[in-house]
Amino acid sequence: GNSVTQMEGPVTLSEEAFLTINCTYTATGYPSLFWYVQYPGEGLQLLLKATKADDKGSNKGFEATYRKETTSFHLEKGSVQVSDSAVYFCAPGNQFYFGTGTSLTVIP
Amino acid sequence: DAGITQSPRHKVTETGTPVTLRCHQTENHRYMYWYRQDPGHGLRLIHYSYGVKDTDKGEVSDGYSVSRSKTEDFLLTLESATSSQTSVYFCAISGALDEQYFGPGTRLTVT
């Protein structure tokens, strides 16, 4: 089945630093890929998506490109803010295990 | 906003008592899911439903049952709650691309 390997956390960055959270996938075919974000005390929210190879998903300053050659879907943001502190999950479509995610803390 | 609500949002119950958690959606989606989230274990699937009265087990289904008598409602029941079922429970629905939309969660404490 489809699965992902996601960078372990926690990650701590200063405000305005560049963020990369690595995610690689193994899949049969080319499923849609997603990044989710979970803020403290809330459920997971869909952050961005890419439905096919070479697609770039983007939202709220975050970006991720569906790379078929490297089977990767790394999450990036050019300048993080304190409000980006959360746990981030990478997942292919139709996956039912989300792992522990990558915890990000941004300090002022 | 995917229109998913969960009730109750918080519950404290005693060991051995039955507990039912409710998930309600306004989107008319066919697939609905129940997960639990625990420190160090991530989100794990308990049960899911692919239609009215059509349900199946997930990874951690022991001690849980579900029912879906209407498209919009998916109930999770702990027949006899145990302390190991203390957790945060999330309901989700899936969209057209197999993305998932989650409810706000129910924090359950079994004493």
PDB file of N, CA and C in Angstrom, chain B residues 10-21 36 38 63-64 76-89 106-111:
ATOM      1  N   HIS B  10     -15.760  16.949  25.572  1.00  0.00           N
ATOM      2  CA  HIS B  10     -14.994  16.434  26.695  1.00  0.00           C
ATOM      3  C   HIS B  10     -15.895  15.501  27.493  1.00  0.00           C
ATOM      4  N   LYS B  11     -15.283  14.407  27.980  1.00  0.00           N
ATOM      5  CA  LYS B  11     -16.062  13.510  28.835  1.00  0.00           C
ATOM      6  C   LYS B  11     -15.138  12.796  29.791  1.00  0.00           C
ATOM      7  N   VAL B  12     -15.585  12.714  31.035  1.00  0.00           N
ATOM      8  CA  VAL B  12     -14.906  11.913  32.048  1.00  0.00           C
ATOM      9  C   VAL B  12     -15.882  10.825  32.466  1.00  0.00           C
ATOM     10  N   THR B  13     -15.425   9.597  32.456  1.00  0.00           N
ATOM     11  CA  THR B  13     -16.292   8.485  32.798  1.00  0.00           C
ATOM     12  C   THR B  13     -15.523   7.479  33.633  1.00  0.00           C
ATOM     13  N   GLU B  14     -16.252   6.588  34.262  1.00  0.00           N
ATOM     14  CA  GLU B  14     -15.616   5.586  35.117  1.00  0.00           C
ATOM     15  C   GLU B  14     -15.412   4.277  34.361  1.00  0.00           C
ATOM     16  N   THR B  15     -14.408   3.550  34.773  1.00  0.00           N
ATOM     17  CA  THR B  15     -14.134   2.238  34.191  1.00  0.00           C
ATOM     18  C   THR B  15     -15.369   1.351  34.267  1.00  0.00           C
ATOM     19  N   GLY B  16     -15.675   0.691  33.143  1.00  0.00           N
ATOM     20  CA  GLY B  16     -16.790  -0.240  33.101  1.00  0.00           C
ATOM     21  C   GLY B  16     -18.089   0.350  32.599  1.00  0.00           C
ATOM     22  N   THR B  17     -18.152   1.665  32.446  1.00  0.00           N
ATOM     23  CA  THR B  17     -19.383   2.292  31.963  1.00  0.00           C
ATOM     24  C   THR B  17     -19.384   2.358  30.443  1.00  0.00           C
ATOM     25  N   PRO B  18     -20.554   2.312  29.819  1.00  0.00           N
ATOM     26  CA  PRO B  18     -20.625   2.477  28.364  1.00  0.00           C
ATOM     27  C   PRO B  18     -20.548   3.955  27.995  1.00  0.00           C
ATOM     28  N   VAL B  19     -19.938   4.217  26.845  1.00  0.00           N
ATOM     29  CA  VAL B  19     -19.783   5.584  26.363  1.00  0.00           C
ATOM     30  C   VAL B  19     -20.055   5.605  24.861  1.00  0.00           C
ATOM     31  N   THR B  20     -20.810   6.601  24.417  1.00  0.00           N
ATOM     32  CA  THR B  20     -21.043   6.768  22.980  1.00  0.00           C
ATOM     33  C   THR B  20     -20.629   8.166  22.566  1.00  0.00           C
ATOM     34  N   LEU B  21     -19.795   8.208  21.541  1.00  0.00           N
ATOM     35  CA  LEU B  21     -19.365   9.470  20.942  1.00  0.00           C
ATOM     36  C   LEU B  21     -20.059   9.622  19.597  1.00  0.00           C
ATOM     37  N   ARG B  36      -8.183   7.439  16.993  1.00  0.00           N
ATOM     38  CA  ARG B  36      -7.743   7.888  18.302  1.00  0.00           C
ATOM     39  C   ARG B  36      -6.304   8.398  18.168  1.00  0.00           C
ATOM     40  N   ASP B  38      -2.916   9.302  20.440  1.00  0.00           N
ATOM     41  CA  ASP B  38      -2.232   9.136  21.712  1.00  0.00           C
ATOM     42  C   ASP B  38      -0.779   9.546  21.558  1.00  0.00           C
ATOM     43  N   GLY B  63     -12.621  -3.516  21.529  1.00  0.00           N
ATOM     44  CA  GLY B  63     -13.245  -2.732  22.590  1.00  0.00           C
ATOM     45  C   GLY B  63     -14.146  -1.621  22.091  1.00  0.00           C
ATOM     46  N   TYR B  64     -14.240  -1.482  20.781  1.00  0.00           N
ATOM     47  CA  TYR B  64     -15.064  -0.429  20.178  1.00  0.00           C
ATOM     48  C   TYR B  64     -16.072  -1.033  19.190  1.00  0.00           C
ATOM     49  N   LEU B  76     -19.573   6.094  17.719  1.00  0.00           N
ATOM     50  CA  LEU B  76     -18.545   5.207  18.259  1.00  0.00           C
ATOM     51  C   LEU B  76     -18.922   4.858  19.684  1.00  0.00           C
ATOM     52  N   THR B  77     -18.994   3.561  19.993  1.00  0.00           N
ATOM     53  CA  THR B  77     -19.387   3.128  21.329  1.00  0.00           C
ATOM     54  C   THR B  77     -18.282   2.308  21.976  1.00  0.00           C
ATOM     55  N   LEU B  78     -17.991   2.676  23.203  1.00  0.00           N
ATOM     56  CA  LEU B  78     -17.127   1.880  24.061  1.00  0.00           C
ATOM     57  C   LEU B  78     -18.077   1.132  24.988  1.00  0.00           C
ATOM     58  N   GLU B  79     -18.195  -0.163  24.801  1.00  0.00           N
ATOM     59  CA  GLU B  79     -19.216  -0.924  25.529  1.00  0.00           C
ATOM     60  C   GLU B  79     -18.958  -0.911  27.040  1.00  0.00           C
ATOM     61  N   SER B  80     -17.686  -0.990  27.400  1.00  0.00           N
ATOM     62  CA  SER B  80     -17.282  -1.003  28.801  1.00  0.00           C
ATOM     63  C   SER B  80     -15.913  -0.334  28.874  1.00  0.00           C
ATOM     64  N   ALA B  81     -15.927   0.943  29.171  1.00  0.00           N
ATOM     65  CA  ALA B  81     -14.713   1.739  29.056  1.00  0.00           C
ATOM     66  C   ALA B  81     -13.599   1.249  29.984  1.00  0.00           C
ATOM     67  N   THR B  82     -12.372   1.302  29.476  1.00  0.00           N
ATOM     68  CA  THR B  82     -11.191   0.960  30.271  1.00  0.00           C
ATOM     69  C   THR B  82     -10.227   2.145  30.252  1.00  0.00           C
ATOM     70  N   SER B  83      -9.312   2.156  31.188  1.00  0.00           N
ATOM     71  CA  SER B  83      -8.370   3.278  31.284  1.00  0.00           C
ATOM     72  C   SER B  83      -7.506   3.395  30.027  1.00  0.00           C
ATOM     73  N   SER B  84      -7.280   2.274  29.343  1.00  0.00           N
ATOM     74  CA  SER B  84      -6.472   2.312  28.116  1.00  0.00           C
ATOM     75  C   SER B  84      -7.195   3.012  26.972  1.00  0.00           C
ATOM     76  N   GLN B  85      -8.461   3.292  27.150  1.00  0.00           N
ATOM     77  CA  GLN B  85      -9.228   4.009  26.134  1.00  0.00           C
ATOM     78  C   GLN B  85      -9.281   5.516  26.393  1.00  0.00           C
ATOM     79  N   THR B  86      -8.586   5.950  27.427  1.00  0.00           N
ATOM     80  CA  THR B  86      -8.382   7.385  27.607  1.00  0.00           C
ATOM     81  C   THR B  86      -7.583   7.898  26.424  1.00  0.00           C
ATOM     82  N   SER B  87      -8.129   8.875  25.723  1.00  0.00           N
ATOM     83  CA  SER B  87      -7.503   9.315  24.482  1.00  0.00           C
ATOM     84  C   SER B  87      -8.264  10.522  23.945  1.00  0.00           C
ATOM     85  N   VAL B  88      -7.770  11.036  22.839  1.00  0.00           N
ATOM     86  CA  VAL B  88      -8.514  12.031  22.078  1.00  0.00           C
ATOM     87  C   VAL B  88      -9.016  11.337  20.815  1.00  0.00           C
ATOM     88  N   TYR B  89     -10.324  11.450  20.581  1.00  0.00           N
ATOM     89  CA  TYR B  89     -10.959  10.752  19.470  1.00  0.00           C
ATOM     90  C   TYR B  89     -11.352  11.762  18.388  1.00  0.00           C
ATOM     91  N   THR B 106     -12.829  14.732  20.506  1.00  0.00           N
ATOM     92  CA  THR B 106     -13.439  14.514  21.820  1.00  0.00           C
ATOM     93  C   THR B 106     -12.349  13.994  22.748  1.00  0.00           C
ATOM     94  N   ARG B 107     -12.170  14.702  23.848  1.00  0.00           N
ATOM     95  CA  ARG B 107     -11.182  14.254  24.844  1.00  0.00           C
ATOM     96  C   ARG B 107     -11.901  13.395  25.853  1.00  0.00           C
ATOM     97  N   LEU B 108     -11.560  12.118  25.903  1.00  0.00           N
ATOM     98  CA  LEU B 108     -12.199  11.165  26.811  1.00  0.00           C
ATOM     99  C   LEU B 108     -11.215  10.718  27.878  1.00  0.00           C
ATOM    100  N   THR B 109     -11.636  10.823  29.117  1.00  0.00           N
ATOM    101  CA  THR B 109     -10.844  10.351  30.251  1.00  0.00           C
ATOM    102  C   THR B 109     -11.622   9.264  30.963  1.00  0.00           C
ATOM    103  N   VAL B 110     -10.996   8.105  31.121  1.00  0.00           N
ATOM    104  CA  VAL B 110     -11.624   6.993  31.832  1.00  0.00           C
ATOM    105  C   VAL B 110     -10.887   6.807  33.158  1.00  0.00           C
ATOM    106  N   THR B 111     -11.613   6.990  34.255  1.00  0.00           N
ATOM    107  CA  THR B 111     -10.967   6.950  35.577  1.00  0.00           C
ATOM    108  C   THR B 111     -11.162   5.607  36.258  1.00  0.00           C
TER     109      THR B 111
END
